[in-house]
PDB file of C-alpha atoms in Angstrom:
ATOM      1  CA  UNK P  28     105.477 157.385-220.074  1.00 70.00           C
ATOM      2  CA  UNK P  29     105.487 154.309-217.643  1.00 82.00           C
ATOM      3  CA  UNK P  30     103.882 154.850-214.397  1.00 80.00           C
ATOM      4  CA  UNK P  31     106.120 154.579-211.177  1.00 83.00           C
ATOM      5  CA  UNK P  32     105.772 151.982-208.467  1.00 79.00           C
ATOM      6  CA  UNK P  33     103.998 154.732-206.346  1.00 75.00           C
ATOM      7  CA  UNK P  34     101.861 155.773-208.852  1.00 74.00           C
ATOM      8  CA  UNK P  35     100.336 152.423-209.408  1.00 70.00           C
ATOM      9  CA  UNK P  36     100.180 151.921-205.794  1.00 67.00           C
ATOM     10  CA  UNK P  37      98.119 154.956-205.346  1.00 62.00           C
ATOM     11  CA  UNK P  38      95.484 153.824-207.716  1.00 65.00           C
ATOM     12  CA  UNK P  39      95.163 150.255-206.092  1.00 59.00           C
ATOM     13  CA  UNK P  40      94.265 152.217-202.720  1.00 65.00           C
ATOM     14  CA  UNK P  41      90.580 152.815-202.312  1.00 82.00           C
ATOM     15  CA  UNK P  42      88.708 156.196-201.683  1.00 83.00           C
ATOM     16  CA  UNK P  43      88.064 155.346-198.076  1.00 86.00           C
ATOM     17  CA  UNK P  44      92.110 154.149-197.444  1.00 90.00           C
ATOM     18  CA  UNK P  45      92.804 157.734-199.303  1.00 90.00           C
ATOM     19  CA  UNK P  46      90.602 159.476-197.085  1.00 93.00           C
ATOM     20  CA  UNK P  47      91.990 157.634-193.672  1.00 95.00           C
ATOM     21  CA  UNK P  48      95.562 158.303-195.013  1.00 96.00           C
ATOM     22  CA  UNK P  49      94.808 162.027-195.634  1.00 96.00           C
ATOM     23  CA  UNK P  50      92.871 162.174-192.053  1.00 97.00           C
ATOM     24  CA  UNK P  51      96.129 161.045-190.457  1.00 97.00           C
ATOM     25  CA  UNK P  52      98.401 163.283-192.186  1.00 97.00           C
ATOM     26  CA  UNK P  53      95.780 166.444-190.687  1.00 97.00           C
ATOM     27  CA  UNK P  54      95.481 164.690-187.455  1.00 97.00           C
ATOM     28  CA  UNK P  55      99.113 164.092-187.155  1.00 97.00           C
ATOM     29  CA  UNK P  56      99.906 167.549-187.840  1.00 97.00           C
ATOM     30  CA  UNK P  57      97.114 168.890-185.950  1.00 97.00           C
ATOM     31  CA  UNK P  58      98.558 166.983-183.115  1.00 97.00           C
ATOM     32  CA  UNK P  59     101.808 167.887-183.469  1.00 97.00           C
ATOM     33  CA  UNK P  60     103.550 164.972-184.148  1.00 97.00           C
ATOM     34  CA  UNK P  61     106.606 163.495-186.145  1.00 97.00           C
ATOM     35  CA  UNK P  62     106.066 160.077-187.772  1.00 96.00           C
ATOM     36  CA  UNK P  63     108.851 159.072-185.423  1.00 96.00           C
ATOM     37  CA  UNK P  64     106.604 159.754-182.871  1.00 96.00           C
ATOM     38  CA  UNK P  65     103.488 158.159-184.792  1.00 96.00           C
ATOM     39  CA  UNK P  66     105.376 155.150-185.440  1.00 95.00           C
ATOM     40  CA  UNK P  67     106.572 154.959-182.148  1.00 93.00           C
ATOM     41  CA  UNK P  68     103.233 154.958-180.918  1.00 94.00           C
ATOM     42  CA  UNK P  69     101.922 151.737-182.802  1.00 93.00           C
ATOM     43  CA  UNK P  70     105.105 149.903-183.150  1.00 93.00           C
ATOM     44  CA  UNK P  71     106.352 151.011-186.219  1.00 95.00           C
ATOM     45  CA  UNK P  72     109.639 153.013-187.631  1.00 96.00           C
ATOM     46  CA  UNK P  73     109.307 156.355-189.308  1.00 97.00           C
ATOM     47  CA  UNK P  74     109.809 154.431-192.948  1.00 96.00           C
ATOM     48  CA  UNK P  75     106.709 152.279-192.421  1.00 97.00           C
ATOM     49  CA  UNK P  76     104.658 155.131-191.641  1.00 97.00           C
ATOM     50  CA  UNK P  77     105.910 156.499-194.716  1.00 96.00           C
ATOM     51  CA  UNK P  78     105.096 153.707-196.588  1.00 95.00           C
ATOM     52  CA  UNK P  79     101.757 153.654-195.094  1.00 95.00           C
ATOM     53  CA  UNK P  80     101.129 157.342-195.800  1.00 96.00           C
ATOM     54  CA  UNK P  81     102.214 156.918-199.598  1.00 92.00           C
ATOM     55  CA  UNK P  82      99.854 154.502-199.995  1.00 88.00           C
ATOM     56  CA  UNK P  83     102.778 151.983-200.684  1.00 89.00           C
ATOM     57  CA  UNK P  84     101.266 149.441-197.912  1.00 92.00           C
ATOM     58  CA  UNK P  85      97.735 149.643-196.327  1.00 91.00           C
ATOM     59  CA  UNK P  86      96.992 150.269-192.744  1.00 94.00           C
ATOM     60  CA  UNK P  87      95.197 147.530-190.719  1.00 94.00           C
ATOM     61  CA  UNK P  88      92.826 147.736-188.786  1.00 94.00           C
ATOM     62  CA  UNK P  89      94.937 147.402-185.897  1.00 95.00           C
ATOM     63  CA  UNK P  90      97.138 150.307-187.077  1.00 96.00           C
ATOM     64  CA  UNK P  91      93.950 152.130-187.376  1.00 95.00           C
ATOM     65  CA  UNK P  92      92.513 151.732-183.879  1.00 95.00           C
ATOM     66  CA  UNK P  93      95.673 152.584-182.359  1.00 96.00           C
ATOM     67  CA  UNK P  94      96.242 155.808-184.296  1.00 97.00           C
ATOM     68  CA  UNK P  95      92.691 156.285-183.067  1.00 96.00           C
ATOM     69  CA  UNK P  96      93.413 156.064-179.823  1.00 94.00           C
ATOM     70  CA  UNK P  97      96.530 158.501-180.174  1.00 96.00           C
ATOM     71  CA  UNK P  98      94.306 160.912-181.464  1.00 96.00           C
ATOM     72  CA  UNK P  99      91.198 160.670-179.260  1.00 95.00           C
ATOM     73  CA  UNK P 100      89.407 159.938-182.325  1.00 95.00           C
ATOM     74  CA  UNK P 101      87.535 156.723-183.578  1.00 95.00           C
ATOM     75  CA  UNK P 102      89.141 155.892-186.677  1.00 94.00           C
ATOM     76  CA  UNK P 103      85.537 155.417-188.498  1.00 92.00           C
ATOM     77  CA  UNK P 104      85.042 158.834-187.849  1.00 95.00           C
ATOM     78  CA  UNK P 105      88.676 159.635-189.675  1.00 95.00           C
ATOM     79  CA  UNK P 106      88.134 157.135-192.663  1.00 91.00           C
ATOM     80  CA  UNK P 107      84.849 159.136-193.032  1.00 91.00           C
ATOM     81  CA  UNK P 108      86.879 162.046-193.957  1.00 89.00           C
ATOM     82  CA  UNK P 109      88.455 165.357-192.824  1.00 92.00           C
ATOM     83  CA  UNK P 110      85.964 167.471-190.751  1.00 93.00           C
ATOM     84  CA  UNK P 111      85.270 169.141-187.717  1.00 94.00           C
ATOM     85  CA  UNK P 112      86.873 166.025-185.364  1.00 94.00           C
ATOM     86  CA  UNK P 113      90.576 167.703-186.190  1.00 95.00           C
ATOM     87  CA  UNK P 114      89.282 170.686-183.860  1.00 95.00           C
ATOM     88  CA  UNK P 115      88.889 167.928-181.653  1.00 95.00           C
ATOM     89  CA  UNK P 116      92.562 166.543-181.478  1.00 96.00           C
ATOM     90  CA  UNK P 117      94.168 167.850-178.369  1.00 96.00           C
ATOM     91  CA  UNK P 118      98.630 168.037-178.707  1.00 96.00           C
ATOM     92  CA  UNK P 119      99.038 167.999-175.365  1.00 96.00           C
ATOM     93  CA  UNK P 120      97.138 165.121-174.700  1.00 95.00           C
ATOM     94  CA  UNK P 121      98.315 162.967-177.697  1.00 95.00           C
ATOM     95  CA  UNK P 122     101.669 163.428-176.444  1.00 95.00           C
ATOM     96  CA  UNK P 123     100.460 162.549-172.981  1.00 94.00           C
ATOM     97  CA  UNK P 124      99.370 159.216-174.663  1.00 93.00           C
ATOM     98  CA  UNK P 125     102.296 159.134-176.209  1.00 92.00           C
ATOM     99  CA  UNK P 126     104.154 159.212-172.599  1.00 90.00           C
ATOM    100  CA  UNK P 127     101.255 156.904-171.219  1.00 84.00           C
ATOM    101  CA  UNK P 128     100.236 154.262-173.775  1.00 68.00           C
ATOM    102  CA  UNK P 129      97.528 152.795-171.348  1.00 64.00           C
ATOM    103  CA  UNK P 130      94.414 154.071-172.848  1.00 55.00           C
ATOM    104  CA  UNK P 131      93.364 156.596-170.889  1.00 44.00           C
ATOM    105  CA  UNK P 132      89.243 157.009-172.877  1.00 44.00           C
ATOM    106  CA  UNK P 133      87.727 155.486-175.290  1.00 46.00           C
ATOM    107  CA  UNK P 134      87.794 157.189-178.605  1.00 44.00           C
ATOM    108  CA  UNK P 135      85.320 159.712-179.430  1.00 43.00           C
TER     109      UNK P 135
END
């Protein structure tokens, strides 16, 4: 059986993109957000955050600070993997950012 164009994608995505991916999906829904919103928040439409989350394109390091910031969260700490920093993510105040883009702290 031939692989699909997402399958292969997935496998050219390294362990540590896997692990930020999956750290945004808990973070996102730990904060409570759509990828409308997400997107939104970094410039993007809900499709490229799809994309992005599928592993179909690779978030920069831009992308990566920024969801960061959303979150509250340094975005080494989320590449590191899921752990205790999702206790950390606060909905109310990621949708303040989301209201406010200045940064309002740096990222813990």
């Amino acid at each position: 059986m031939d692989k699909t164009a997402k399958q292969l994608a997935l496998e050219a995505v390294t362990e540590l993109e896997l692990r930020f991916i999956e750290a945004v999906e808990h973070g996102r829904l730990r904060a409570e957000l759509t990828y409308e919103q997400l997107g939104s928040y970094i410039g993007m439409s809900k499709s490229q955050i799809s994309k992005r989350q599928d592993g179909l394109i690779k978030y920069t390091i831009r992308e990566m600070y920024y969801i960061g910031q959303l979150f509250g969260i340094d975005p080494l700490v989320m590449a590191a993997g899921l752990g205790s920093w999702l206790n950390d993510i606060d909905p109310a105040q990621a949708l303040h950012r989301l209201e406010d883009p200045a940064p309002t702290r740096a990222p813990k």
